[in-house]
mmCIF file of C-alpha atoms in Angstrom:
data_model
loop_
_atom_site.group_PDB
_atom_site.id
_atom_site.type_symbol
_atom_site.label_atom_id
_atom_site.label_comp_id
_atom_site.label_asym_id
_atom_site.label_seq_id
_atom_site.Cartn_x
_atom_site.Cartn_y
_atom_site.Cartn_z
ATOM 1 C CA MET A 1 79.759 116.000 65.095
ATOM 2 C CA SER A 2 79.763 114.084 68.369
ATOM 3 C CA THR A 3 77.999 114.873 71.645
ATOM 4 C CA THR A 4 79.353 113.351 74.834
ATOM 5 C CA THR A 5 78.362 113.130 78.489
ATOM 6 C CA THR A 6 82.009 113.372 79.518
ATOM 7 C CA ILE A 7 82.746 116.758 81.063
ATOM 8 C CA PRO A 8 85.969 118.131 79.517
ATOM 9 C CA ASN A 9 88.940 118.885 81.724
ATOM 10 C CA CYS A 10 89.038 122.538 80.655
ATOM 11 C CA LEU A 11 86.261 124.790 81.957
ATOM 12 C CA TYR A 12 85.686 128.353 80.799
ATOM 13 C CA ARG A 13 83.973 131.585 81.757
ATOM 14 C CA ALA A 14 81.096 132.451 79.459
ATOM 15 C CA GLN A 15 82.648 135.741 78.358
ATOM 16 C CA ASP A 16 85.890 133.970 77.436
ATOM 17 C CA VAL A 17 83.977 131.532 75.241
ATOM 18 C CA ARG A 18 82.166 134.368 73.479
ATOM 19 C CA GLN A 19 85.449 136.167 72.858
ATOM 20 C CA GLY A 20 86.971 132.921 71.620
ATOM 21 C CA GLU A 21 84.142 132.536 69.125
ATOM 22 C CA GLN A 22 84.845 136.031 67.801
ATOM 23 C CA GLN A 23 88.532 135.143 67.459
ATOM 24 C CA LEU A 24 87.636 131.977 65.574
ATOM 25 C CA ALA A 25 85.551 134.016 63.160
ATOM 26 C CA ALA A 26 88.297 136.583 62.626
ATOM 27 C CA ILE A 27 91.279 134.232 62.352
ATOM 28 C CA TYR A 28 89.775 131.271 60.514
ATOM 29 C CA ASP A 29 86.958 133.023 58.639
ATOM 30 C CA ILE A 30 84.335 130.892 60.389
ATOM 31 C CA ASP A 31 80.723 131.941 59.895
ATOM 32 C CA LEU A 32 79.251 132.203 63.403
ATOM 33 C CA TYR A 33 75.785 131.538 62.018
ATOM 34 C CA GLN A 34 77.017 128.129 60.855
ATOM 35 C CA LEU A 35 78.017 127.415 64.450
ATOM 36 C CA MET A 36 74.441 128.300 65.429
ATOM 37 C CA GLU A 37 73.168 125.806 62.875
ATOM 38 C CA ARG A 38 75.484 123.137 64.283
ATOM 39 C CA ALA A 39 74.377 123.884 67.845
ATOM 40 C CA GLY A 40 70.709 123.625 66.909
ATOM 41 C CA LYS A 41 71.361 120.397 65.034
ATOM 42 C CA ALA A 42 73.184 118.917 68.040
ATOM 43 C CA VAL A 43 70.232 119.692 70.318
ATOM 44 C CA PHE A 44 67.739 118.355 67.778
ATOM 45 C CA GLU A 45 69.634 115.084 67.312
ATOM 46 C CA LEU A 46 69.965 114.623 71.080
ATOM 47 C CA MET A 47 66.224 115.213 71.451
ATOM 48 C CA LEU A 48 65.417 112.573 68.817
ATOM 49 C CA LYS A 49 67.755 110.086 70.459
ATOM 50 C CA SER A 50 66.474 110.747 73.981
ATOM 51 C CA TYR A 51 62.759 111.082 73.181
ATOM 52 C CA PRO A 52 62.127 109.056 70.016
ATOM 53 C CA ASP A 53 58.365 108.921 70.627
ATOM 54 C CA ALA A 54 57.924 112.690 70.906
ATOM 55 C CA LYS A 55 55.238 114.094 68.617
ATOM 56 C CA GLN A 56 54.959 117.715 69.710
ATOM 57 C CA ILE A 57 57.612 119.981 71.158
ATOM 58 C CA LEU A 58 57.619 123.454 72.655
ATOM 59 C CA VAL A 59 60.647 125.610 71.870
ATOM 60 C CA CYS A 60 61.107 128.652 74.131
ATOM 61 C CA CYS A 61 63.195 131.331 72.440
ATOM 62 C CA GLY A 62 64.713 134.496 73.846
ATOM 63 C CA SER A 63 66.433 137.270 71.933
ATOM 64 C CA GLY A 64 70.003 135.979 72.320
ATOM 65 C CA ASN A 65 72.003 133.445 70.364
ATOM 66 C CA ASN A 66 70.676 130.483 72.307
ATOM 67 C CA GLY A 67 67.224 131.675 71.252
ATOM 68 C CA GLY A 68 68.602 131.518 67.714
ATOM 69 C CA ASP A 69 69.693 127.935 68.397
ATOM 70 C CA GLY A 70 66.098 127.286 69.429
ATOM 71 C CA TYR A 71 64.719 128.506 66.104
ATOM 72 C CA VAL A 72 67.118 126.109 64.366
ATOM 73 C CA VAL A 73 65.822 123.247 66.528
ATOM 74 C CA ALA A 74 62.245 124.234 65.692
ATOM 75 C CA ARG A 75 62.925 124.307 61.947
ATOM 76 C CA LEU A 76 64.674 120.933 61.938
ATOM 77 C CA ALA A 77 61.935 119.376 64.065
ATOM 78 C CA GLN A 78 59.199 120.642 61.762
ATOM 79 C CA GLN A 79 61.069 119.369 58.704
ATOM 80 C CA TYR A 80 61.319 116.007 60.450
ATOM 81 C CA GLY A 81 57.538 115.933 60.842
ATOM 82 C CA LEU A 82 57.074 116.943 64.458
ATOM 83 C CA SER A 83 54.456 119.419 65.610
ATOM 84 C CA VAL A 84 56.280 122.515 66.871
ATOM 85 C CA ILE A 85 55.190 125.479 68.985
ATOM 86 C CA VAL A 86 57.647 128.367 69.268
ATOM 87 C CA TRP A 87 57.015 130.491 72.335
ATOM 88 C CA GLU A 88 59.132 133.603 71.972
ATOM 89 C CA LYS A 89 59.606 136.837 73.832
ATOM 90 C CA GLU A 90 59.632 140.244 72.179
ATOM 91 C CA CYS A 91 62.363 140.047 69.563
ATOM 92 C CA GLY A 92 63.104 143.706 68.889
ATOM 93 C CA HIS A 93 66.648 143.382 70.245
ATOM 94 C CA GLN A 94 67.669 140.073 68.707
ATOM 95 C CA THR A 95 71.242 139.424 67.681
ATOM 96 C CA SER A 96 71.752 139.330 63.922
ATOM 97 C CA ASP A 97 72.310 135.561 63.881
ATOM 98 C CA ALA A 98 69.230 134.944 66.032
ATOM 99 C CA ALA A 99 67.163 137.175 63.726
ATOM 100 C CA ARG A 100 68.433 135.194 60.736
ATOM 101 C CA ALA A 101 67.467 131.897 62.372
ATOM 102 C CA ARG A 102 64.031 133.284 63.176
ATOM 103 C CA GLN A 103 63.471 134.394 59.584
ATOM 104 C CA LEU A 104 64.422 130.942 58.300
ATOM 105 C CA TRP A 105 61.962 129.414 60.761
ATOM 106 C CA LEU A 106 59.177 131.705 59.551
ATOM 107 C CA ALA A 107 60.105 131.009 55.922
ATOM 108 C CA THR A 108 59.340 127.314 56.457
ATOM 109 C CA THR A 109 55.730 128.216 57.409
ATOM 110 C CA GLY A 110 56.694 128.257 61.056
ATOM 111 C CA THR A 111 54.720 130.399 63.456
ATOM 112 C CA THR A 112 55.436 131.964 66.823
ATOM 113 C CA THR A 113 53.427 133.033 69.855
ATOM 114 C CA LEU A 114 54.056 135.498 72.656
ATOM 115 C CA LEU A 115 51.512 133.777 74.878
ATOM 116 C CA ALA A 116 51.888 130.652 76.944
ATOM 117 C CA PRO A 117 50.397 127.533 75.330
ATOM 118 C CA GLN A 118 46.846 126.939 76.503
ATOM 119 C CA SER A 119 47.376 123.224 76.985
ATOM 120 C CA ILE A 120 50.465 121.256 77.909
ATOM 121 C CA ASP A 121 48.836 117.831 77.709
ATOM 122 C CA LYS A 122 50.168 117.115 74.219
ATOM 123 C CA ILE A 123 53.631 118.626 74.659
ATOM 124 C CA ASP A 124 56.234 115.886 74.906
ATOM 125 C CA VAL A 125 59.467 117.890 75.182
ATOM 126 C CA ILE A 126 60.381 121.499 75.945
ATOM 127 C CA VAL A 127 63.527 123.110 74.541
ATOM 128 C CA ASP A 128 64.803 125.973 76.694
ATOM 129 C CA GLY A 129 66.431 128.788 74.744
ATOM 130 C CA LEU A 130 65.141 131.700 76.817
ATOM 131 C CA ILE A 131 68.336 133.067 78.373
ATOM 132 C CA GLY A 132 71.887 132.244 77.405
ATOM 133 C CA THR A 133 75.261 132.393 79.084
ATOM 134 C CA GLY A 134 75.329 136.189 79.322
ATOM 135 C CA LEU A 135 72.960 136.339 82.302
ATOM 136 C CA SER A 136 74.533 138.146 85.270
ATOM 137 C CA VAL A 137 71.551 139.705 87.071
ATOM 138 C CA THR A 138 68.312 138.397 88.508
ATOM 139 C CA VAL A 139 65.883 137.393 85.763
ATOM 140 C CA ASN A 140 63.065 139.871 85.143
ATOM 141 C CA ASP A 141 59.424 139.192 85.940
ATOM 142 C CA GLU A 142 58.419 138.198 82.404
ATOM 143 C CA ILE A 143 61.165 135.592 82.071
ATOM 144 C CA SER A 144 60.727 134.327 85.626
ATOM 145 C CA GLN A 145 57.037 133.696 84.941
ATOM 146 C CA ARG A 146 57.945 131.714 81.845
ATOM 147 C CA ILE A 147 60.506 129.702 83.784
ATOM 148 C CA LEU A 148 57.939 128.934 86.487
ATOM 149 C CA TRP A 149 55.484 127.842 83.779
ATOM 150 C CA ILE A 150 58.095 125.533 82.243
ATOM 151 C CA ASN A 151 58.922 123.962 85.600
ATOM 152 C CA ALA A 152 55.251 123.529 86.465
ATOM 153 C CA SER A 153 54.589 121.723 83.172
ATOM 154 C CA GLN A 154 56.554 118.673 84.382
ATOM 155 C CA CYS A 155 57.649 118.057 80.786
ATOM 156 C CA PRO A 156 61.244 116.989 80.174
ATOM 157 C CA VAL A 157 63.360 120.009 79.283
ATOM 158 C CA ILE A 158 66.482 120.221 77.140
ATOM 159 C CA ALA A 159 68.407 123.395 77.992
ATOM 160 C CA ILE A 160 70.486 125.050 75.286
ATOM 161 C CA ASP A 161 73.983 125.819 76.636
ATOM 162 C CA VAL A 162 72.706 126.601 80.159
ATOM 163 C CA PRO A 163 69.347 126.314 81.956
ATOM 164 C CA SER A 164 67.708 129.739 81.874
ATOM 165 C CA GLY A 165 68.282 131.505 85.197
ATOM 166 C CA LEU A 166 71.509 129.652 86.048
ATOM 167 C CA CYS A 167 74.713 131.717 86.040
ATOM 168 C CA ALA A 168 77.095 130.134 83.543
ATOM 169 C CA ASP A 169 80.119 131.291 85.570
ATOM 170 C CA THR A 170 79.160 130.432 89.148
ATOM 171 C CA GLY A 171 76.276 127.960 89.000
ATOM 172 C CA ALA A 172 74.210 130.341 91.135
ATOM 173 C CA ILE A 173 70.458 130.693 90.655
ATOM 174 C CA LEU A 174 69.654 134.259 89.616
ATOM 175 C CA GLY A 175 66.114 134.415 90.931
ATOM 176 C CA VAL A 176 64.619 131.259 89.446
ATOM 177 C CA ALA A 177 65.986 128.683 86.991
ATOM 178 C CA VAL A 178 64.697 126.075 84.583
ATOM 179 C CA ASN A 179 64.923 122.570 86.010
ATOM 180 C CA ALA A 180 66.274 120.740 82.969
ATOM 181 C CA ALA A 181 66.449 117.028 82.257
ATOM 182 C CA MET A 182 69.554 117.632 80.153
ATOM 183 C CA THR A 183 71.794 120.525 79.167
ATOM 184 C CA VAL A 184 73.961 120.788 76.064
ATOM 185 C CA SER A 185 77.056 123.009 76.272
ATOM 186 C CA PHE A 186 78.920 124.139 73.155
ATOM 187 C CA ILE A 187 82.538 124.853 72.128
ATOM 188 C CA GLY A 188 83.857 125.447 75.674
ATOM 189 C CA PHE A 189 82.257 123.841 78.721
ATOM 190 C CA LYS A 190 81.045 126.630 81.014
ATOM 191 C CA GLN A 191 82.465 126.436 84.535
ATOM 192 C CA GLY A 192 79.082 127.258 86.093
ATOM 193 C CA LEU A 193 77.734 123.940 84.792
ATOM 194 C CA ALA A 194 80.141 122.107 87.110
ATOM 195 C CA THR A 195 79.699 124.021 90.355
ATOM 196 C CA GLY A 196 77.137 125.807 92.545
ATOM 197 C CA GLN A 197 73.575 124.613 91.951
ATOM 198 C CA ALA A 198 74.302 123.198 88.502
ATOM 199 C CA ALA A 199 73.937 119.539 89.452
ATOM 200 C CA GLN A 200 70.392 120.237 90.643
ATOM 201 C CA TYR A 201 69.242 122.128 87.540
ATOM 202 C CA CYS A 202 71.266 120.874 84.568
ATOM 203 C CA GLY A 203 70.199 117.241 84.607
ATOM 204 C CA GLN A 204 72.438 115.113 82.404
ATOM 205 C CA ARG A 205 75.169 117.352 81.022
ATOM 206 C CA TYR A 206 76.298 117.005 77.416
ATOM 207 C CA PHE A 207 79.072 118.683 75.476
ATOM 208 C CA THR A 208 79.937 119.186 71.820
ATOM 209 C CA ASP A 209 82.727 121.360 70.467
ATOM 210 C CA LEU A 210 80.812 121.970 67.201
ATOM 211 C CA GLU A 211 83.893 120.737 65.318
ATOM 212 C CA VAL A 212 86.010 123.760 66.290
ATOM 213 C CA GLY A 213 87.484 122.503 69.562
ATOM 214 C CA GLU A 214 91.021 122.059 68.243
ATOM 215 C CA LEU A 215 90.986 125.632 66.935
ATOM 216 C CA PHE A 216 89.342 127.075 70.043
ATOM 217 C CA SER A 217 91.493 125.601 72.826
ATOM 218 C CA PRO A 218 94.784 127.351 71.867
ATOM 219 C CA LEU A 219 93.013 130.715 71.743
ATOM 220 C CA VAL A 220 91.387 130.727 75.185
ATOM 221 C CA THR A 221 92.870 129.969 78.583
ATOM 222 C CA ALA A 222 90.743 127.749 80.789
ATOM 223 C CA SER A 223 89.503 129.388 83.992
ATOM 224 C CA ALA A 224 89.076 126.121 85.903
ATOM 225 C CA TRP A 225 89.993 122.457 85.645
ATOM 226 C CA HIS A 226 87.632 119.533 86.024
ATOM 227 C CA ILE A 227 89.077 116.344 87.515
ATOM 228 C CA ASP A 228 86.893 113.284 87.950
ATOM 229 C CA ALA A 229 87.276 110.337 90.300
ATOM 230 C CA THR A 230 88.880 108.145 87.637
ATOM 231 C CA GLU A 231 91.678 110.641 87.086
ATOM 232 C CA ILE A 232 92.296 110.969 90.822
ATOM 233 C CA THR A 233 92.624 107.199 91.139
ATOM 234 C CA THR A 234 95.253 107.094 88.392
ATOM 235 C CA LEU A 235 97.305 109.645 90.324
ATOM 236 C CA LEU A 236 97.476 107.379 93.377
ATOM 237 C CA PRO A 237 100.116 104.697 92.861
ATOM 238 C CA PRO A 238 99.689 101.379 94.700
ATOM 239 C CA ARG A 239 101.258 101.455 98.150
ATOM 240 C CA SER A 240 103.842 98.978 99.282
ATOM 241 C CA ARG A 241 102.418 96.365 101.641
ATOM 242 C CA VAL A 242 105.065 97.381 104.183
ATOM 243 C CA ALA A 243 104.766 101.135 103.665
ATOM 244 C CA HIS A 244 104.767 103.516 106.621
ATOM 245 C CA LYS A 245 102.112 106.217 106.670
ATOM 246 C CA GLY A 246 104.859 108.827 106.389
ATOM 247 C CA ASP A 247 106.049 107.319 103.097
ATOM 248 C CA ASN A 248 102.984 108.449 101.174
ATOM 249 C CA GLY A 249 102.809 112.182 101.623
ATOM 250 C CA ARG A 250 101.422 114.487 104.243
ATOM 251 C CA VAL A 251 98.507 116.866 104.531
ATOM 252 C CA VAL A 252 99.050 120.324 105.993
ATOM 253 C CA CYS A 253 96.004 122.343 107.099
ATOM 254 C CA LEU A 254 96.626 126.079 107.404
ATOM 255 C CA GLY A 255 94.232 128.493 109.095
ATOM 256 C CA GLY A 256 94.165 132.275 108.920
ATOM 257 C CA GLY A 257 93.833 132.914 112.644
ATOM 258 C CA SER A 258 92.515 131.622 115.942
ATOM 259 C CA ARG A 259 88.921 131.831 114.737
ATOM 260 C CA TYR A 260 89.707 129.217 112.063
ATOM 261 C CA ILE A 261 91.296 126.593 114.324
ATOM 262 C CA ARG A 262 88.001 124.740 114.630
ATOM 263 C CA ARG A 263 87.726 124.542 110.850
ATOM 264 C CA ASP A 264 91.214 123.050 110.657
ATOM 265 C CA LYS A 265 90.231 120.392 113.187
ATOM 266 C CA VAL A 266 87.126 119.548 111.182
ATOM 267 C CA MET A 267 89.215 119.311 108.013
ATOM 268 C CA CYS A 268 91.697 116.968 109.636
ATOM 269 C CA ARG A 269 88.929 114.750 110.975
ATOM 270 C CA SER A 270 87.306 114.637 107.547
ATOM 271 C CA LEU A 271 90.537 113.279 106.075
ATOM 272 C CA LEU A 272 90.681 110.306 108.440
ATOM 273 C CA PRO A 273 88.011 108.199 106.654
ATOM 274 C CA TYR A 274 89.773 108.792 103.342
ATOM 275 C CA TRP A 275 93.123 107.748 104.847
ATOM 276 C CA ARG A 276 91.538 104.561 106.214
ATOM 277 C CA TRP A 277 89.969 103.821 102.801
ATOM 278 C CA PHE A 278 93.248 104.426 101.000
ATOM 279 C CA ASN A 279 95.147 102.258 103.463
ATOM 280 C CA SER A 280 92.691 99.353 103.139
ATOM 281 C CA ARG A 281 92.652 99.684 99.345
ATOM 282 C CA ASN A 282 96.412 99.407 99.058
ATOM 283 C CA ASN A 283 97.067 97.109 102.008
ATOM 284 C CA PRO A 284 94.356 94.450 101.921
ATOM 285 C CA SER A 285 94.377 92.069 104.843
#
């Protein structure tokens, strides 16, 4: 199971990914809990690779499935020999898979706390599994206080699927958000991790399809498309050294009324530096 820093071309809404997971389970008889185990393992392995000297970690778990991923991370870390603190919120409304992950964590002599750790001096890494991709409203006071505590700790944070408080669809901050050093997205890359405030809060973005990508992609239509600078360059063929500017396409700026004329002028002016760069790149002196 590979984890990459390359953002996939296809981006998805969070709800579409969740529905796709349900379709995978129904069509291919995939155990969704096993996907949770794979997600937790991916985060754990990335943590070991990124912070090999870590001795003690803090795993923050909410009641959703990314909280369940956090319990998996905690269990694997403890089995590896790390000191683990699990800071959870009230778990009366946990999903069934998250509850199962929690029980397995407790069965390995793991413990949990509802209170903030008294000391952060010995914590090397924080794993954020407080709120998942289903967030659509401003975070409540309890969660916002935990997020503020995490940010104030100045410890490196690995966010599970999405930094808590960041909208997975828009990249907007819903009140307050975890400032992560890295974020790991699963199965389908959430479009909110590539827009809005995501670049400020996600840190280095990672992706793993949990070994179901080839099954998932035909089931779900992407909601957005990610194109990087390398791909844009490949779409621009070399210009002839004697080409006329009219031989290489035109840009049309359309406004919706007189009030938008100024915006059209600004747009046209903004294109001039690019045209000069493109011309010099393809017609060196």
